[in-house]
CSV table of C-alpha atoms and ligand atoms in Angstrom, one decimal:
chain,number,residue,atom,x,y,z
A,1,MET,CA,0.0,0.0,0.0
A,2,ALA,CA,1.5,3.4,-1.0
A,3,GLU,CA,1.7,6.0,1.7
A,4,LEU,CA,2.7,9.6,2.3
A,5,CYS,CA,5.2,10.5,5.0
A,6,ARG,CA,5.7,14.0,6.2
A,7,ILE,CA,9.4,15.1,6.2
A,8,VAL,CA,10.4,17.2,9.1
A,9,ASP,CA,14.2,16.7,9.1
A,10,VAL,CA,16.0,19.5,7.1
A,11,LEU,CA,18.9,17.1,6.5
A,12,ALA,CA,16.6,15.3,3.9
A,13,ALA,CA,16.7,18.4,1.7
A,14,ALA,CA,19.8,17.5,-0.2
A,15,ASP,CA,18.6,14.0,-0.9
A,16,ILE,CA,15.3,15.3,-2.3
A,17,ALA,CA,17.0,17.8,-4.4
A,18,ASN,CA,19.4,15.2,-5.8
A,19,ALA,CA,16.5,12.8,-6.6
A,20,GLU,CA,14.7,15.6,-8.4
A,21,ALA,CA,17.7,16.7,-10.3
A,22,ALA,CA,18.0,13.2,-11.7
A,23,SER,CA,14.4,13.1,-12.6
A,24,THR,CA,13.2,16.4,-13.9
A,25,THR,CA,14.3,19.3,-16.1
A,26,HIS,CA,13.8,22.2,-13.7
A,27,PRO,CA,14.6,20.9,-10.2
A,28,TRP,CA,14.4,22.9,-7.0
A,29,SER,CA,17.6,23.4,-5.1
A,30,SER,CA,18.5,21.9,-1.8
A,31,THR,CA,18.1,25.3,-0.2
A,32,MET,CA,14.5,25.6,-1.5
A,33,TYR,CA,13.7,22.2,0.0
A,34,ALA,CA,15.4,23.1,3.3
A,35,GLU,CA,13.3,26.4,3.5
A,36,SER,CA,10.1,24.4,2.8
A,37,ILE,CA,10.8,21.8,5.5
A,38,GLU,CA,11.7,24.5,8.0
A,39,GLY,CA,8.9,26.9,7.0
A,40,GLN,CA,5.1,26.7,6.5
A,41,ASP,CA,5.2,24.1,3.7
A,42,GLN,CA,4.5,20.4,4.2
A,43,VAL,CA,7.0,18.3,2.4
A,44,PHE,CA,6.1,14.6,1.8
A,45,ALA,CA,7.9,11.5,0.7
A,46,TYR,CA,5.8,9.0,-1.2
A,47,HIS,CA,6.6,5.3,-0.5
A,48,ALA,CA,5.3,2.6,-2.7
A,49,GLU,CA,4.8,-0.7,-0.8
A,50,GLN,CA,7.1,0.3,2.1
A,51,GLN,CA,10.1,0.6,-0.2
A,52,GLN,CA,12.3,3.6,-0.5
A,53,ALA,CA,10.8,7.0,-1.3
A,54,ILE,CA,10.0,7.2,-5.0
A,55,GLY,CA,8.3,10.6,-5.1
A,56,PHE,CA,8.1,13.8,-3.3
A,57,ALA,CA,5.6,16.7,-3.0
A,58,VAL,CA,5.5,20.1,-1.3
A,59,LEU,CA,2.1,21.5,-0.2
A,60,LEU,CA,1.2,24.8,1.4
A,61,GLN,CA,-2.1,25.0,3.1
A,62,VAL,CA,-3.6,28.5,3.7
A,63,LEU,CA,-7.0,28.4,5.3
A,64,ASP,CA,-9.2,26.4,2.9
A,65,GLU,CA,-6.8,26.5,0.0
A,66,ALA,CA,-4.0,23.9,-0.6
A,67,HIS,CA,-1.3,25.1,-2.9
A,68,LEU,CA,0.7,22.3,-4.6
A,69,GLN,CA,4.1,23.9,-4.8
A,70,ASN,CA,6.0,20.9,-6.3
A,71,VAL,CA,5.6,17.2,-7.1
A,72,PHE,CA,7.7,14.7,-8.8
A,73,ILE,CA,8.1,10.9,-9.2
A,74,CYS,CA,11.7,9.6,-9.5
A,75,GLN,CA,12.5,8.8,-13.0
A,76,PRO,CA,12.7,5.0,-12.9
A,77,TRP,CA,9.2,4.9,-11.4
A,78,GLN,CA,7.5,7.4,-13.8
A,79,ARG,CA,4.6,6.3,-16.0
A,80,LEU,CA,3.5,3.5,-13.6
A,81,GLY,CA,0.6,5.2,-12.1
A,82,HIS,CA,2.5,6.6,-9.0
A,83,GLY,CA,2.0,10.2,-9.9
A,84,ARG,CA,-1.7,9.8,-10.0
A,85,GLN,CA,-1.7,7.9,-6.7
A,86,LEU,CA,0.5,10.5,-5.1
A,87,LEU,CA,-1.7,13.4,-6.3
A,88,GLN,CA,-4.9,11.7,-5.1
A,89,GLN,CA,-3.4,11.0,-1.7
A,90,LEU,CA,-2.3,14.7,-1.4
A,91,MET,CA,-5.8,15.8,-2.4
A,92,GLN,CA,-7.3,13.5,0.3
A,93,HIS,CA,-4.8,14.8,2.9
A,94,ALA,CA,-5.5,18.4,2.1
A,95,ALA,CA,-9.3,17.8,2.3
A,96,LYS,CA,-8.9,16.1,5.7
A,97,GLN,CA,-7.0,19.2,6.9
A,98,GLY,CA,-9.9,21.4,5.8
A,99,ALA,CA,-9.0,22.5,2.3
A,100,SER,CA,-11.9,22.9,-0.1
A,101,ARG,CA,-9.7,23.4,-3.2
A,102,MET,CA,-6.2,22.8,-4.5
A,103,LEU,CA,-4.3,25.3,-6.7
A,104,LEU,CA,-1.2,24.9,-8.7
A,105,GLU,CA,1.0,26.4,-11.5
A,106,VAL,CA,2.6,24.3,-14.2
A,107,ARG,CA,4.8,25.1,-17.2
A,108,GLU,CA,2.9,25.4,-20.4
A,109,SER,CA,5.3,22.9,-22.0
A,110,ASN,CA,4.8,20.3,-19.3
A,111,LEU,CA,2.2,18.3,-21.1
A,112,ALA,CA,2.7,15.2,-18.9
A,113,ALA,CA,1.9,17.0,-15.7
A,114,ARG,CA,-1.0,19.0,-17.3
A,115,GLN,CA,-2.5,15.7,-18.4
A,116,LEU,CA,-2.1,14.2,-15.0
A,117,TYR,CA,-3.8,17.2,-13.3
A,118,LEU,CA,-6.7,17.1,-15.8
A,119,SER,CA,-7.2,13.4,-15.2
A,120,CYS,CA,-7.4,14.1,-11.4
A,121,GLY,CA,-10.2,16.7,-11.7
A,122,PHE,CA,-8.2,19.9,-12.2
A,123,ARG,CA,-9.3,22.5,-14.7
A,124,GLU,CA,-7.3,25.4,-16.2
A,125,THR,CA,-8.2,28.7,-14.7
A,126,GLY,CA,-5.7,31.1,-16.3
A,127,GLN,CA,-2.2,31.9,-17.2
A,128,ARG,CA,0.8,33.9,-15.8
A,129,LYS,CA,2.6,35.1,-18.9
A,130,HIS,CA,6.4,34.7,-19.1
A,131,TYR,CA,6.5,33.4,-15.5
A,132,TYR,CA,9.1,30.6,-15.7
A,133,ARG,CA,12.8,31.0,-16.7
A,134,THR,CA,13.9,28.6,-19.4
A,135,ASP,CA,17.5,27.3,-20.0
A,136,SER,CA,17.7,29.6,-23.1
A,137,GLY,CA,15.4,31.9,-24.9
A,138,PRO,CA,12.1,33.5,-23.8
A,139,ARG,CA,10.4,32.9,-20.5
A,140,GLU,CA,7.6,30.4,-20.4
A,141,HIS,CA,4.0,30.9,-19.4
A,142,ALA,CA,2.5,29.3,-16.3
A,143,ILE,CA,-0.8,27.6,-16.6
A,144,LEU,CA,-2.9,28.0,-13.4
A,145,MET,CA,-5.0,25.1,-12.4
A,146,GLU,CA,-7.5,24.4,-9.7
A,147,ALA,CA,-9.5,21.4,-8.3
A,148,GLN,CA,-12.4,21.2,-5.9
A,149,LEU,CA,-11.6,18.8,-3.0
X,201,COA,C1,4.3,14.6,-13.9
X,201,COA,C2,4.7,13.3,-13.1
X,201,COA,C3,4.6,13.6,-11.6
X,201,COA,C4,3.7,12.2,-13.5
X,201,COA,O1,4.0,11.1,-12.7
X,201,COA,P1,3.9,9.6,-13.3
X,201,COA,O2,4.0,8.6,-12.2
X,201,COA,O3,4.8,9.4,-14.4
X,201,COA,O4,2.4,9.6,-13.9
X,201,COA,P2,1.3,8.4,-13.9
X,201,COA,O5,2.0,7.2,-14.4
X,201,COA,O6,0.6,8.4,-12.7
X,201,COA,O7,0.4,8.9,-15.1
X,201,COA,C5,-0.8,9.6,-14.8
X,201,COA,C6,-1.3,10.4,-16.1
X,201,COA,O8,-0.4,11.5,-16.3
X,201,COA,C7,-0.2,11.6,-17.7
X,201,COA,N1,1.2,11.4,-18.1
X,201,COA,C8,2.2,11.0,-17.3
X,201,COA,N2,3.3,11.0,-17.9
X,201,COA,C9,3.1,11.3,-19.2
X,201,COA,C10,3.9,11.5,-20.4
X,201,COA,N3,5.2,11.3,-20.3
X,201,COA,N4,3.3,12.0,-21.5
X,201,COA,C11,2.0,12.2,-21.5
X,201,COA,N5,1.1,12.0,-20.4
X,201,COA,C12,1.7,11.6,-19.3
X,201,COA,C13,-1.1,10.6,-18.4
X,201,COA,O9,-2.4,11.2,-18.6
X,201,COA,C14,-1.2,9.5,-17.3
X,201,COA,O10,-2.4,8.8,-17.4
X,201,COA,P3,-2.4,7.4,-18.3
X,201,COA,O11,-1.3,6.6,-17.8
X,201,COA,O12,-3.7,6.8,-17.9
X,201,COA,O13,-2.2,7.8,-19.7
X,201,COA,C15,6.1,12.8,-13.5
X,201,COA,O14,6.1,12.7,-14.9
X,201,COA,C16,7.2,13.7,-13.1
X,201,COA,O15,7.7,13.6,-12.0
X,201,COA,N6,7.6,14.7,-14.0
X,201,COA,C17,8.7,15.6,-13.7
X,201,COA,C18,8.3,16.6,-12.6
X,201,COA,C19,7.1,17.4,-13.0
X,201,COA,O16,7.0,17.8,-14.1
X,201,COA,N7,6.3,17.7,-12.0
X,201,COA,C20,5.2,18.6,-12.1
X,201,COA,C21,5.5,20.0,-11.7
X,201,COA,S1,4.1,21.1,-11.9
């Protein structure tokens, strides 16, 4: 049975950042994860069948709004249904904590994540133009998405 575990030890930040750097094109830094663990965010490890953590997520809950700040599945375990399970568990967790909706931003070019969010009940509510830096060239738009919990 897959499960979410809250990370409270700031020493985990470097390991999460390394795992993300090996799995995604625009990873957070170790410092960003450390600030999240020490601050108001909730950082989760996702364990599939009590094995090692194969995914991570960062959630910020403000009153009845849950903001999904980041989520990833480690590369060898992508496309196996874990991203959907992780997201569904995060949505259930946020609802239990009193959130009535979940909000997020995603790069316009990130079609895999956008498809995942749509399949979990999110809808697109707007855009932030030229929001994300790219490795080269013009900045990229953010797509704003929202789901009722
Ligand atoms: C986005 C991400 C979390 C999806 O996790 P995953 O475990 O690979 O996704 P799942 O296997 O649960 O797939 C769920 C749905 O997402 C969509 N999807 C996932 N990967 C996809 C891909 N490479 N191309 C197209 N659609 C994809 C599909 O709709 C899929 O449903 P289906 O299998 O029924 O077609 C993962 O690809 C990832 O970590 N990406 C890098 C980090 C990232 O982009 N995070 C989002 C930041 S906003």
